[in-house]
Short mmCIF file of C-alpha atoms in Angstrom, two decimals:
data_model
loop_
_atom_site.label_atom_id
_atom_site.label_comp_id
_atom_site.label_asym_id
_atom_site.label_seq_id
_atom_site.Cartn_x
_atom_site.Cartn_y
_atom_site.Cartn_z
CA MET Q 1 -173.74 -36.08 130.23
CA SER Q 2 -172.80 -33.05 128.18
CA GLU Q 3 -173.35 -32.70 124.39
CA LEU Q 4 -170.41 -33.56 122.14
CA VAL Q 5 -168.47 -30.83 120.34
CA ARG Q 6 -166.23 -31.59 117.38
CA PHE Q 7 -163.04 -29.69 116.56
CA GLY Q 8 -159.94 -30.20 114.44
CA VAL Q 9 -156.49 -31.07 115.72
CA SER Q 10 -153.19 -30.88 113.82
CA LEU Q 11 -150.48 -33.37 114.60
CA GLU Q 12 -147.21 -34.30 112.95
CA LYS Q 13 -147.85 -37.40 110.82
CA THR Q 14 -145.15 -39.43 112.55
CA LEU Q 15 -146.43 -38.45 116.02
CA LEU Q 16 -149.94 -39.45 115.02
CA GLU Q 17 -148.69 -42.86 113.85
CA LYS Q 18 -147.05 -43.47 117.22
CA PHE Q 19 -150.18 -42.29 119.02
CA ASP Q 20 -152.34 -44.66 116.95
CA LYS Q 21 -150.05 -47.52 117.93
CA PHE Q 22 -150.37 -46.51 121.59
CA ILE Q 23 -154.18 -46.36 121.25
CA LYS Q 24 -154.22 -49.87 119.82
CA GLU Q 25 -151.96 -51.31 122.52
CA ARG Q 26 -154.16 -49.80 125.23
CA ASN Q 27 -157.40 -50.89 123.54
CA TYR Q 28 -158.92 -47.44 123.23
CA THR Q 29 -161.93 -47.33 120.88
CA ASN Q 30 -160.74 -44.24 119.03
CA ARG Q 31 -158.52 -41.16 119.26
CA SER Q 32 -161.14 -38.99 120.93
CA GLU Q 33 -161.53 -41.49 123.74
CA ALA Q 34 -157.76 -41.65 124.32
CA LEU Q 35 -157.42 -37.85 124.24
CA ARG Q 36 -160.30 -37.48 126.69
CA ASP Q 37 -158.40 -39.68 129.12
CA LEU Q 38 -155.19 -37.68 128.79
CA ILE Q 39 -157.09 -34.43 129.34
CA ARG Q 40 -158.93 -35.73 132.39
CA GLN Q 41 -155.69 -36.95 133.95
CA GLU Q 42 -154.38 -33.38 133.87
CA LEU Q 43 -157.63 -31.92 135.21
CA ILE Q 44 -157.56 -34.31 138.15
CA LYS Q 45 -153.99 -33.32 139.02
CA LYS Q 46 -155.30 -29.73 139.06
CA GLU Q 47 -158.30 -30.64 141.25
CA TRP Q 48 -155.98 -32.14 143.86
CA LEU Q 49 -153.91 -28.93 143.93
CA GLN Q 50 -156.69 -26.36 143.79
CA GLY Q 51 -160.04 -28.10 144.25
CA GLU Q 52 -162.34 -28.59 147.22
CA ASP Q 53 -164.12 -31.87 146.62
CA VAL Q 54 -162.18 -34.90 145.39
CA ALA Q 55 -162.41 -38.67 145.76
CA GLY Q 56 -159.54 -40.92 146.78
CA THR Q 57 -158.70 -44.47 147.68
CA ILE Q 58 -156.45 -45.37 150.59
CA THR Q 59 -154.96 -48.86 150.28
CA LEU Q 60 -153.37 -50.45 153.36
CA VAL Q 61 -151.54 -53.66 154.08
CA TYR Q 62 -151.29 -54.69 157.71
CA ASP Q 63 -150.79 -57.59 160.03
CA HIS Q 64 -154.01 -57.94 162.02
CA HIS Q 65 -152.14 -59.66 164.86
CA LYS Q 66 -150.41 -56.41 165.79
CA ARG Q 67 -151.75 -55.37 169.16
CA ASP Q 68 -154.16 -52.46 169.11
CA LEU Q 69 -153.81 -51.90 165.39
CA GLN Q 70 -157.45 -52.45 164.56
CA ASN Q 71 -158.59 -50.26 167.46
CA LYS Q 72 -156.39 -47.42 166.29
CA LEU Q 73 -157.50 -47.86 162.71
CA THR Q 74 -161.13 -47.65 163.79
CA ASP Q 75 -160.43 -44.63 166.03
CA ILE Q 76 -158.85 -42.67 163.20
CA GLN Q 77 -161.61 -43.63 160.79
CA HIS Q 78 -164.12 -42.25 163.27
CA ASP Q 79 -162.15 -39.02 163.67
CA TYR Q 80 -162.37 -38.55 159.94
CA GLN Q 81 -165.73 -40.24 159.46
CA LYS Q 82 -167.13 -37.40 157.38
CA LEU Q 83 -164.49 -38.19 154.77
CA ILE Q 84 -164.86 -41.96 154.68
CA ILE Q 85 -167.51 -43.50 152.47
CA SER Q 86 -166.87 -47.22 152.88
CA THR Q 87 -164.17 -49.80 153.30
CA GLN Q 88 -163.36 -53.15 151.74
CA HIS Q 89 -161.37 -55.76 153.59
CA ILE Q 90 -159.43 -58.69 152.11
CA HIS Q 91 -157.64 -61.51 153.95
CA LEU Q 92 -154.39 -61.96 152.02
CA ASP Q 93 -153.09 -64.80 154.16
CA HIS Q 94 -153.04 -65.93 157.78
CA ASP Q 95 -151.43 -62.64 158.91
CA ASN Q 96 -151.86 -60.01 156.24
CA CYS Q 97 -154.91 -57.90 155.45
CA LEU Q 98 -155.55 -55.57 152.55
CA GLU Q 99 -157.92 -52.77 153.47
CA ILE Q 100 -159.22 -50.29 150.94
CA ILE Q 101 -160.89 -47.11 152.13
CA ALA Q 102 -163.00 -45.04 149.74
CA ALA Q 103 -162.93 -41.40 150.78
CA ARG Q 104 -164.21 -38.05 149.58
CA GLY Q 105 -163.68 -34.44 150.62
CA ASN Q 106 -161.07 -31.71 150.74
CA PRO Q 107 -157.74 -32.86 149.21
CA ALA Q 108 -155.63 -31.67 152.17
CA ASN Q 109 -157.84 -33.56 154.63
CA LEU Q 110 -157.71 -36.74 152.56
CA GLN Q 111 -153.93 -36.47 152.55
CA LYS Q 112 -153.91 -36.00 156.33
CA LEU Q 113 -156.17 -39.02 156.84
CA ALA Q 114 -153.87 -41.14 154.67
CA ASP Q 115 -150.77 -39.92 156.56
CA ASN Q 116 -152.34 -40.71 159.92
CA ILE Q 117 -153.29 -44.20 158.86
CA LYS Q 118 -149.87 -44.94 157.37
CA ALA Q 119 -148.27 -43.93 160.67
CA ILE Q 120 -150.13 -46.56 162.72
CA LYS Q 121 -147.74 -49.16 164.12
CA GLY Q 122 -148.21 -52.35 162.13
CA VAL Q 123 -149.46 -50.79 158.94
CA LYS Q 124 -146.86 -52.07 156.50
CA HIS Q 125 -147.76 -49.95 153.52
CA GLY Q 126 -150.27 -47.29 152.63
CA THR Q 127 -150.98 -45.44 149.41
CA LEU Q 128 -153.39 -42.69 148.52
CA SER Q 129 -154.77 -42.91 145.00
CA MET Q 130 -155.98 -39.53 143.74
CA SER Q 131 -159.26 -39.70 141.89
CA SER Q 132 -162.24 -37.48 141.25
CA VAL Q 133 -165.91 -37.14 142.14
CA GLY Q 134 -166.52 -37.08 138.40
CA LYS Q 135 -168.59 -33.98 137.99
CA ASP Q 136 -165.75 -31.61 137.10
CA ILE Q 137 -164.14 -33.79 134.48
CA ASP Q 138 -166.84 -34.16 131.88
CA MET U 1 -139.97 -32.22 111.04
CA SER U 2 -142.88 -34.30 109.81
CA GLU U 3 -145.82 -32.92 107.80
CA LEU U 4 -148.95 -31.97 109.72
CA VAL U 5 -152.09 -34.09 109.53
CA ARG U 6 -155.48 -32.75 110.56
CA PHE U 7 -158.22 -34.87 112.11
CA GLY U 8 -161.40 -34.32 114.09
CA VAL U 9 -161.89 -34.95 117.79
CA SER U 10 -165.17 -35.15 119.72
CA LEU U 11 -165.27 -33.95 123.29
CA GLU U 12 -168.02 -33.27 125.76
CA LYS U 13 -168.71 -29.51 125.69
CA THR U 14 -168.14 -29.13 129.42
CA LEU U 15 -164.86 -31.09 129.29
CA LEU U 16 -163.67 -28.93 126.41
CA GLU U 17 -164.42 -25.77 128.40
CA LYS U 18 -162.30 -27.04 131.27
CA PHE U 19 -159.54 -28.05 128.89
CA ASP U 20 -159.56 -24.58 127.30
CA LYS U 21 -159.20 -23.05 130.76
CA PHE U 22 -156.26 -25.36 131.46
CA ILE U 23 -154.66 -24.40 128.10
CA LYS U 24 -154.95 -20.72 128.98
CA GLU U 25 -153.48 -21.17 132.47
CA ARG U 26 -150.51 -23.04 131.05
CA ASN U 27 -150.03 -20.56 128.20
CA TYR U 28 -150.37 -23.09 125.39
CA THR U 29 -150.82 -21.48 121.95
CA ASN U 30 -153.72 -23.72 120.97
CA ARG U 31 -155.42 -27.05 121.61
CA SER U 32 -153.24 -29.01 119.19
CA GLU U 33 -150.09 -27.88 120.96
CA ALA U 34 -151.48 -28.91 124.35
CA LEU U 35 -152.65 -32.29 123.03
CA ARG U 36 -149.27 -32.92 121.41
CA ASP U 37 -147.66 -32.47 124.83
CA LEU U 38 -150.04 -34.88 126.54
CA ILE U 39 -149.44 -37.47 123.83
CA ARG U 40 -145.67 -37.13 124.00
CA GLN U 41 -145.70 -37.53 127.77
CA GLU U 42 -147.32 -40.95 127.34
CA LEU U 43 -144.94 -41.97 124.56
CA ILE U 44 -141.93 -41.10 126.71
CA LYS U 45 -143.25 -43.22 129.59
CA LYS U 46 -143.45 -46.06 127.03
CA GLU U 47 -139.90 -45.41 125.75
CA TRP U 48 -138.52 -45.75 129.26
CA LEU U 49 -140.30 -49.10 129.69
CA GLN U 50 -139.68 -50.60 126.26
CA GLY U 51 -137.19 -48.41 124.40
CA GLU U 52 -133.44 -48.66 123.81
CA ASP U 53 -132.23 -45.07 123.46
CA VAL U 54 -133.48 -42.40 125.85
CA ALA U 55 -132.14 -39.20 127.36
CA GLY U 56 -132.18 -38.37 131.05
CA THR U 57 -130.96 -35.84 133.57
CA ILE U 58 -129.45 -36.82 136.90
CA THR U 59 -129.60 -34.03 139.47
CA LEU U 60 -127.43 -34.31 142.60
CA VAL U 61 -126.97 -32.26 145.74
CA TYR U 62 -123.82 -32.93 147.73
CA ASP U 63 -121.43 -31.45 150.22
CA HIS U 64 -118.07 -31.19 148.45
CA HIS U 65 -116.24 -31.31 151.81
CA LYS U 66 -117.15 -34.98 152.22
CA ARG U 67 -113.93 -36.94 151.95
CA ASP U 68 -113.49 -38.87 148.72
CA LEU U 69 -116.89 -37.90 147.37
CA GLN U 70 -115.61 -36.16 144.29
CA ASN U 71 -113.19 -38.98 143.51
CA LYS U 72 -115.96 -41.54 143.71
CA LEU U 73 -118.26 -39.39 141.62
CA THR U 74 -115.59 -39.10 138.94
CA ASP U 75 -114.84 -42.84 139.10
CA ILE U 76 -118.47 -43.77 138.52
CA GLN U 77 -118.85 -41.26 135.74
CA HIS U 78 -115.87 -42.84 134.01
CA ASP U 79 -117.32 -46.33 134.46
CA TYR U 80 -120.43 -45.12 132.68
CA GLN U 81 -118.71 -42.60 130.42
CA LYS U 82 -120.44 -43.89 127.29
CA LEU U 83 -123.74 -42.80 128.84
CA ILE U 84 -122.70 -39.36 130.07
CA ILE U 85 -122.80 -36.44 127.68
CA SER U 86 -121.87 -33.52 129.90
CA THR U 87 -122.26 -32.12 133.39
CA GLN U 88 -123.10 -28.75 134.85
CA HIS U 89 -121.92 -27.73 138.29
CA ILE U 90 -123.39 -25.05 140.55
CA HIS U 91 -122.07 -23.80 143.90
CA LEU U 92 -125.19 -23.44 146.05
CA ASP U 93 -123.36 -22.15 149.12
CA HIS U 94 -120.11 -22.69 150.98
CA ASP U 95 -120.79 -26.41 151.39
CA ASN U 96 -123.43 -27.51 148.92
CA CYS U 97 -123.09 -28.25 145.22
CA LEU U 98 -125.75 -28.95 142.63
CA GLU U 99 -124.49 -31.18 139.84
CA ILE U 100 -126.56 -31.96 136.78
CA ILE U 101 -125.53 -34.82 134.52
CA ALA U 102 -126.95 -35.10 131.02
CA ALA U 103 -127.03 -38.75 129.96
CA ARG U 104 -128.22 -40.85 127.05
CA GLY U 105 -128.50 -44.57 126.41
CA ASN U 106 -130.38 -47.67 127.46
CA PRO U 107 -133.04 -46.89 130.12
CA ALA U 108 -131.93 -49.67 132.48
CA ASN U 109 -128.33 -48.47 132.36
CA LEU U 110 -129.31 -44.87 133.01
CA GLN U 111 -131.28 -46.05 136.03
CA LYS U 112 -128.28 -48.03 137.27
CA LEU U 113 -125.98 -45.04 136.84
CA ALA U 114 -128.40 -42.86 138.81
CA ASP U 115 -128.69 -45.49 141.58
CA ASN U 116 -124.92 -45.79 141.88
CA ILE U 117 -124.47 -42.05 142.14
CA LYS U 118 -127.24 -41.66 144.72
CA ALA U 119 -125.54 -44.31 146.86
CA ILE U 120 -122.25 -42.39 147.19
CA LYS U 121 -121.65 -41.32 150.79
CA GLY U 122 -122.25 -37.57 150.96
CA VAL U 123 -124.69 -37.32 148.07
CA LYS U 124 -127.70 -35.85 149.86
CA HIS U 125 -130.24 -36.24 147.11
CA GLY U 126 -130.39 -37.57 143.59
CA THR U 127 -133.15 -37.66 141.01
CA LEU U 128 -133.37 -39.10 137.53
CA SER U 129 -135.54 -37.10 135.16
CA MET U 130 -136.81 -39.23 132.29
CA SER U 131 -136.66 -37.49 128.94
CA SER U 132 -136.25 -38.42 125.30
CA VAL U 133 -133.76 -38.16 122.45
CA GLY U 134 -136.56 -36.51 120.54
CA LYS U 135 -136.65 -38.56 117.37
CA ASP U 136 -139.38 -40.97 118.41
CA ILE U 137 -141.82 -38.37 119.66
CA ASP U 138 -142.52 -36.29 116.60
CA MET V 1 -121.41 -30.56 158.18
CA SER V 2 -123.22 -31.42 161.40
CA GLU V 3 -121.87 -33.79 164.08
CA LEU V 4 -123.05 -37.41 163.93
CA VAL V 5 -125.53 -38.76 166.48
CA ARG V 6 -125.99 -42.47 167.03
CA PHE V 7 -129.29 -44.08 167.99
CA GLY V 8 -130.83 -47.55 167.96
CA VAL V 9 -133.45 -48.82 165.55
CA SER V 10 -135.60 -51.96 165.87
CA LEU V 11 -136.58 -53.82 162.74
CA GLU V 12 -138.16 -57.18 162.07
CA LYS V 13 -135.33 -59.61 161.26
CA THR V 14 -136.86 -60.57 157.91
CA LEU V 15 -137.40 -56.94 156.92
CA LEU V 16 -133.81 -56.12 157.81
CA GLU V 17 -132.57 -58.99 155.63
CA LYS V 18 -134.51 -57.59 152.66
CA PHE V 19 -133.24 -54.11 153.38
CA ASP V 20 -129.65 -55.38 153.49
CA LYS V 21 -130.16 -57.01 150.09
CA PHE V 22 -131.54 -53.71 148.74
CA ILE V 23 -128.53 -51.82 150.18
CA LYS V 24 -126.15 -54.22 148.45
CA GLU V 25 -127.94 -53.98 145.09
CA ARG V 26 -127.83 -50.18 145.21
CA ASN V 27 -124.19 -50.12 146.37
CA TYR V 28 -124.81 -48.17 149.57
CA THR V 29 -121.81 -48.22 151.94
CA ASN V 30 -123.89 -49.06 155.00
CA ARG V 31 -127.37 -48.95 156.51
CA SER V 32 -127.00 -45.42 157.89
CA GLU V 33 -126.16 -44.08 154.45
CA ALA V 34 -129.18 -45.76 152.89
CA LEU V 35 -131.51 -44.54 155.66
CA ARG V 36 -130.19 -41.00 155.33
CA ASP V 37 -131.19 -41.07 151.66
CA LEU V 38 -134.70 -42.31 152.40
CA ILE V 39 -135.14 -39.61 155.05
CA ARG V 40 -133.88 -36.83 152.80
CA GLN V 41 -136.23 -37.92 150.00
CA GLU V 42 -139.17 -37.32 152.34
CA LEU V 43 -137.80 -33.98 153.57
CA ILE V 44 -137.42 -32.75 149.99
CA LYS V 45 -141.03 -33.68 149.18
CA LYS V 46 -141.96 -31.55 152.21
CA GLU V 47 -139.76 -28.64 151.09
CA TRP V 48 -141.53 -28.54 147.73
CA LEU V 49 -144.92 -28.38 149.48
CA GLN V 50 -144.11 -25.99 152.31
CA GLY V 51 -140.65 -24.49 151.70
CA GLU V 52 -139.47 -21.20 150.23
CA ASP V 53 -136.09 -21.94 148.66
CA VAL V 54 -135.61 -25.07 146.57
CA ALA V 55 -133.49 -26.12 143.61
CA GLY V 56 -134.81 -27.80 140.49
CA THR V 57 -133.80 -28.94 137.05
CA ILE V 58 -135.94 -28.34 133.98
CA THR V 59 -135.13 -30.73 131.12
CA LEU V 60 -136.40 -29.90 127.63
CA VAL V 61 -136.31 -31.61 124.27
CA TYR V 62 -137.02 -29.43 121.26
CA ASP V 63 -136.50 -29.08 117.55
CA HIS V 64 -134.38 -25.97 117.04
CA HIS V 65 -135.74 -25.55 113.50
CA LYS V 66 -139.15 -24.55 114.87
CA ARG V 67 -139.65 -20.90 114.03
CA ASP V 68 -139.33 -18.52 116.95
CA LEU V 69 -138.81 -21.27 119.47
CA GLN V 70 -135.41 -20.11 120.62
CA ASN V 71 -136.56 -16.51 120.87
CA LYS V 72 -139.50 -17.48 123.04
CA LEU V 73 -137.31 -19.70 125.17
CA THR V 74 -134.90 -16.84 125.74
CA ASP V 75 -137.75 -14.40 126.45
CA ILE V 76 -139.24 -16.61 129.14
CA GLN V 77 -135.85 -17.28 130.68
CA HIS V 78 -135.35 -13.54 130.95
CA ASP V 79 -138.77 -13.06 132.54
CA TYR V 80 -137.74 -15.56 135.19
CA GLN V 81 -134.04 -14.73 135.21
CA LYS V 82 -133.89 -14.41 138.98
CA LEU V 83 -134.77 -18.11 139.18
CA ILE V 84 -132.40 -19.42 136.53
CA ILE V 85 -128.82 -20.18 137.47
CA SER V 86 -127.41 -21.66 134.29
CA THR V 87 -128.27 -23.83 131.31
CA GLN V 88 -126.62 -26.69 129.50
CA HIS V 89 -127.29 -27.41 125.85
CA ILE V 90 -126.79 -30.70 123.99
CA HIS V 91 -127.20 -31.39 120.27
CA LEU V 92 -128.94 -34.75 120.16
CA ASP V 93 -129.04 -34.99 116.36
CA HIS V 94 -129.54 -32.73 113.36
CA ASP V 95 -132.92 -31.53 114.64
CA ASN V 96 -133.23 -32.26 118.33
CA CYS V 97 -131.75 -30.37 121.27
CA LEU V 98 -131.66 -31.28 124.94
CA GLU V 99 -131.60 -28.22 127.16
CA ILE V 100 -131.18 -28.45 130.90
CA ILE V 101 -131.95 -25.45 133.06
CA ALA V 102 -130.72 -25.28 136.64
CA ALA V 103 -133.07 -23.14 138.72
CA ARG V 104 -133.52 -22.07 142.31
CA GLY V 105 -136.23 -20.18 144.19
CA ASN V 106 -139.78 -20.48 145.41
CA PRO V 107 -141.33 -23.88 144.50
CA ALA V 108 -144.51 -22.37 142.99
CA ASN V 109 -142.47 -20.05 140.77
CA LEU V 110 -140.22 -22.89 139.59
CA GLN V 111 -143.34 -24.85 138.69
CA LYS V 112 -144.73 -21.87 136.77
CA LEU V 113 -141.46 -21.40 134.89
CA ALA V 114 -141.46 -25.09 133.92
CA ASP V 115 -145.12 -24.91 132.79
CA ASN V 116 -144.45 -21.86 130.64
CA ILE V 117 -141.48 -23.47 128.97
CA LYS V 118 -143.33 -26.73 128.29
CA ALA V 119 -146.11 -24.74 126.61
CA ILE V 120 -143.81 -23.21 123.95
CA LYS V 121 -144.70 -24.48 120.48
CA GLY V 122 -142.00 -26.92 119.42
CA VAL V 123 -140.94 -28.02 122.89
CA LYS V 124 -141.57 -31.75 122.63
CA HIS V 125 -141.13 -32.66 126.26
CA GLY V 126 -140.35 -30.94 129.50
CA THR V 127 -139.84 -32.22 133.02
CA LEU V 128 -139.19 -30.53 136.33
CA SER V 129 -136.96 -32.48 138.66
CA MET V 130 -137.48 -31.46 142.28
CA SER V 131 -134.26 -31.12 144.23
CA SER V 132 -132.94 -29.11 147.15
CA VAL V 133 -130.50 -26.33 147.95
CA GLY V 134 -128.96 -28.75 150.39
CA LYS V 135 -128.89 -26.74 153.56
CA ASP V 136 -132.14 -28.04 155.04
CA ILE V 137 -131.45 -31.70 154.50
CA ASP V 138 -128.38 -32.31 156.59
CA MET I 1 -144.44 -61.67 162.65
CA SER I 2 -140.67 -61.86 162.71
CA GLU I 3 -138.50 -61.24 165.80
CA LEU I 4 -137.12 -57.72 166.27
CA VAL I 5 -133.43 -56.99 165.72
CA ARG I 6 -131.82 -53.85 167.09
CA PHE I 7 -128.96 -52.02 165.38
CA GLY I 8 -127.32 -48.60 165.54
CA VAL I 9 -127.72 -45.82 162.99
CA SER I 10 -125.58 -42.67 162.65
CA LEU I 11 -127.22 -39.50 161.42
CA GLU I 12 -126.14 -35.89 161.28
CA LYS I 13 -127.63 -34.12 164.32
CA THR I 14 -129.39 -31.52 162.20
CA LEU I 15 -130.84 -34.16 159.85
CA LEU I 16 -132.11 -36.12 162.83
CA GLU I 17 -133.84 -33.01 164.22
CA LYS I 18 -135.66 -32.50 160.92
CA PHE I 19 -136.58 -36.17 160.79
CA ASP I 20 -137.97 -36.01 164.34
CA LYS I 21 -140.11 -33.05 163.31
CA PHE I 22 -141.36 -35.03 160.30
CA ILE I 23 -142.15 -38.02 162.54
CA LYS I 24 -144.18 -35.79 164.85
CA GLU I 25 -146.12 -34.16 162.02
CA ARG I 26 -147.03 -37.55 160.59
CA ASN I 27 -147.91 -39.01 164.00
CA TYR I 28 -145.44 -41.88 163.90
CA THR I 29 -144.95 -43.57 167.29
CA ASN I 30 -141.17 -43.59 167.06
CA ARG I 31 -138.19 -43.46 164.70
CA SER I 32 -138.14 -47.21 164.06
CA GLU I 33 -141.75 -47.16 162.92
CA ALA I 34 -141.10 -44.28 160.51
CA LEU I 35 -137.95 -45.91 159.12
CA ARG I 36 -139.77 -49.20 158.63
CA ASP I 37 -142.30 -47.37 156.46
CA LEU I 38 -139.62 -45.73 154.33
CA ILE I 39 -137.88 -49.06 153.84
CA ARG I 40 -141.07 -50.87 152.88
CA GLN I 41 -141.94 -48.19 150.34
CA GLU I 42 -138.69 -48.94 148.53
CA LEU I 43 -139.18 -52.70 148.73
CA ILE I 44 -142.64 -52.40 147.20
CA LYS I 45 -141.29 -50.37 144.28
CA LYS I 46 -138.85 -53.25 143.76
CA GLU I 47 -141.61 -55.89 143.98
CA TRP I 48 -143.53 -54.13 141.20
CA LEU I 49 -140.43 -54.16 138.98
CA GLN I 50 -139.10 -57.64 139.73
CA GLY I 51 -141.71 -59.54 141.74
CA GLU I 52 -144.35 -62.10 140.83
CA ASP I 53 -147.15 -61.64 143.33
CA VAL I 54 -148.33 -58.15 144.25
CA ALA I 55 -151.58 -56.53 145.33
CA GLY I 56 -153.09 -53.45 143.76
CA THR I 57 -156.15 -51.26 143.79
CA ILE I 58 -157.78 -49.98 140.61
CA THR I 59 -159.95 -46.91 141.20
CA LEU I 60 -162.40 -45.85 138.49
CA VAL I 61 -164.80 -42.99 138.00
CA TYR I 62 -167.48 -43.46 135.39
CA ASP I 63 -170.90 -42.36 134.27
CA HIS I 64 -173.16 -45.40 134.57
CA HIS I 65 -175.52 -43.97 131.93
CA LYS I 66 -172.94 -44.56 129.21
CA ARG I 67 -174.31 -47.25 126.96
CA ASP I 68 -172.68 -50.64 127.34
CA LEU I 69 -170.13 -49.42 129.85
CA GLN I 70 -171.19 -51.75 132.63
CA ASN I 71 -171.32 -54.73 130.28
CA LYS I 72 -167.80 -54.07 129.06
CA LEU I 73 -166.56 -53.53 132.59
CA THR I 74 -168.02 -56.86 133.63
CA ASP I 75 -166.63 -58.60 130.53
CA ILE I 76 -163.09 -57.42 131.23
CA GLN I 77 -163.36 -58.31 134.88
CA HIS I 78 -164.32 -61.82 133.87
CA ASP I 79 -161.40 -62.06 131.42
CA TYR I 80 -159.10 -61.23 134.30
CA GLN I 81 -161.14 -62.88 137.03
CA LYS I 82 -158.18 -64.76 138.45
CA LEU I 83 -156.64 -61.39 139.31
CA ILE I 84 -159.68 -59.73 140.81
CA ILE I 85 -160.50 -60.32 144.46
CA SER I 86 -163.47 -58.05 145.03
CA THR I 87 -164.96 -54.71 144.11
CA GLN I 88 -166.55 -51.85 146.00
CA HIS I 89 -169.05 -49.53 144.36
CA ILE I 90 -170.02 -46.01 145.43
CA HIS I 91 -172.71 -43.75 143.97
CA LEU I 92 -171.09 -40.32 143.87
CA ASP I 93 -174.14 -38.55 142.44
CA HIS I 94 -176.95 -39.13 139.98
CA ASP I 95 -174.49 -39.91 137.15
CA ASN I 96 -171.09 -40.71 138.59
CA CYS I 97 -169.87 -43.94 140.16
CA LEU I 98 -166.66 -44.68 141.97
CA GLU I 99 -165.62 -48.30 141.61
CA ILE I 100 -162.67 -49.76 143.45
CA ILE I 101 -161.26 -53.11 142.38
CA ALA I 102 -158.95 -55.05 144.67
CA ALA I 103 -156.60 -57.21 142.62
CA ARG I 104 -153.67 -59.53 143.14
CA GLY I 105 -151.21 -61.29 140.85
CA ASN I 106 -148.35 -60.67 138.45
CA PRO I 107 -147.49 -56.94 138.22
CA ALA I 108 -147.52 -56.85 134.40
CA ASN I 109 -150.98 -58.46 134.30
CA LEU I 110 -152.36 -56.03 136.89
CA GLN I 111 -151.04 -53.16 134.78
CA LYS I 112 -152.70 -54.65 131.68
CA LEU I 113 -156.01 -55.07 133.49
CA ALA I 114 -155.87 -51.45 134.65
CA ASP I 115 -155.01 -50.22 131.12
CA ASN I 116 -157.89 -52.18 129.62
CA ILE I 117 -160.36 -50.79 132.11
CA LYS I 118 -159.17 -47.21 131.66
CA ALA I 119 -159.67 -47.55 127.92
CA ILE I 120 -163.40 -48.35 128.18
CA LYS I 121 -165.53 -45.59 126.65
CA GLY I 122 -167.13 -43.67 129.51
CA VAL I 123 -164.53 -44.42 132.16
CA LYS I 124 -163.49 -40.90 133.07
CA HIS I 125 -160.47 -41.71 135.17
CA GLY I 126 -158.60 -44.76 136.33
CA THR I 127 -155.63 -45.23 138.61
CA LEU I 128 -153.66 -48.25 139.69
CA SER I 129 -152.34 -48.05 143.22
CA MET I 130 -149.35 -50.33 143.73
CA SER I 131 -149.42 -52.24 147.00
CA SER I 132 -148.17 -55.52 148.36
CA VAL I 133 -149.43 -58.90 149.52
CA GLY I 134 -147.56 -58.17 152.73
CA LYS I 135 -145.50 -61.29 153.13
CA ASP I 136 -142.30 -59.95 151.54
CA ILE I 137 -142.16 -56.71 153.43
CA ASP I 138 -141.81 -57.77 157.02
#
């Protein structure tokens, strides 16, 4: 963890009042903590455009009865095994599964992995959540 | 314009360095100006969820040769005329038009207007850009 | 306008029922029209990642009393004049202006133009709406 | 799984060619499978606006050395325990952790849970990925 630096910020009084209300609604401890979050959000967008090493979560919903689906899912995960850290599997009901894949690597490859998984017949929905490996945002 | 208030912010040194690099890349004058922008972005997201009076831009691409398209577009704009401020029309090529509608009002109604326009046969693409009437973000 | 081609699609009965409800809510004329829209949305996302010639709308809110703001805005627009097609200006209230810039060109340059404008002191909010020049989505 | 229904779709020839190229790039088996995905994406957006029972993934990056962070994280998770199904934890490096929370319930409550977690001091980044419990999208 890096040392803290303090600096001054100027804001319009009325804007600051609205920001303080926002901070309260979201339960932030203080202004610095809220501003840190806003800054990091922007840095992570940048990492996904220009960076080399990011983390991401792929969330899938599928019907496990679909023929061959689980084989294909496993095949793809092995093709991209260097990217995949671990997976979490949840039985939503008799038919539906939620599978969450934690991945790390080059942003373009993570996107490709997510696209390939979404395209499997029987996968009803897939999202890629763009996160960070943490070390470039503190 | 509201008076300026000054307050202190604490950030990790390494995070601040990355933020300063971001500020330079985006040509912000100083940290306060960049932070103001990040804060306002969040407040505008909130306005569109909870507010009553927002501004928005609807951008359309369509082929003006499509039968009845322009009639329908005009009909809808009259149905929602209280929301629409003005439009701008650009001839992209022989067939394609870009039309940009400036609108203001209740967020749910702006969304409905945009949905109705997107659904017109011949409208190839439509987006709603969520902006603000300005008075609640300064 | 290109000739129409007809082909068959298989959907789960229950999914089709939900899609038909969605079509009705959004006022689409028929299923083909709704599917065309969903397809074009994806193609435009692709154009902005890989294409060369796109259209976009930059929406700004600013306080015109801010010193030098309008000069800077004009300066930047001249720097990028090859990208800018036209602008539309709306007086929201005594202080606030909504300005909508129609632009066309390389996606990375449009993004840079939008970033530069957002960074001007006094610009309260700026968005870039990603659209298309129309010819590659029909 | 519901029975399949077949129906005809009309598309402009040139649009269909671009869609077929898109399908190939994304590795979809056939047009129906790609269209199903586009339809479900829209239905899930609707579920998050109007629905009652959705699934979501909250992805966090944090520094586990931050004092009290893990206590607070556990406290909040217990406050919302009815929403949380399971969590997955990954050690990114000496300092940084990636934690992925699978959740299910009312969309507004999931959003509140995610906001509360993001606001904890030391959580560097948090995203909420909006997914589905599967049963209303097939």
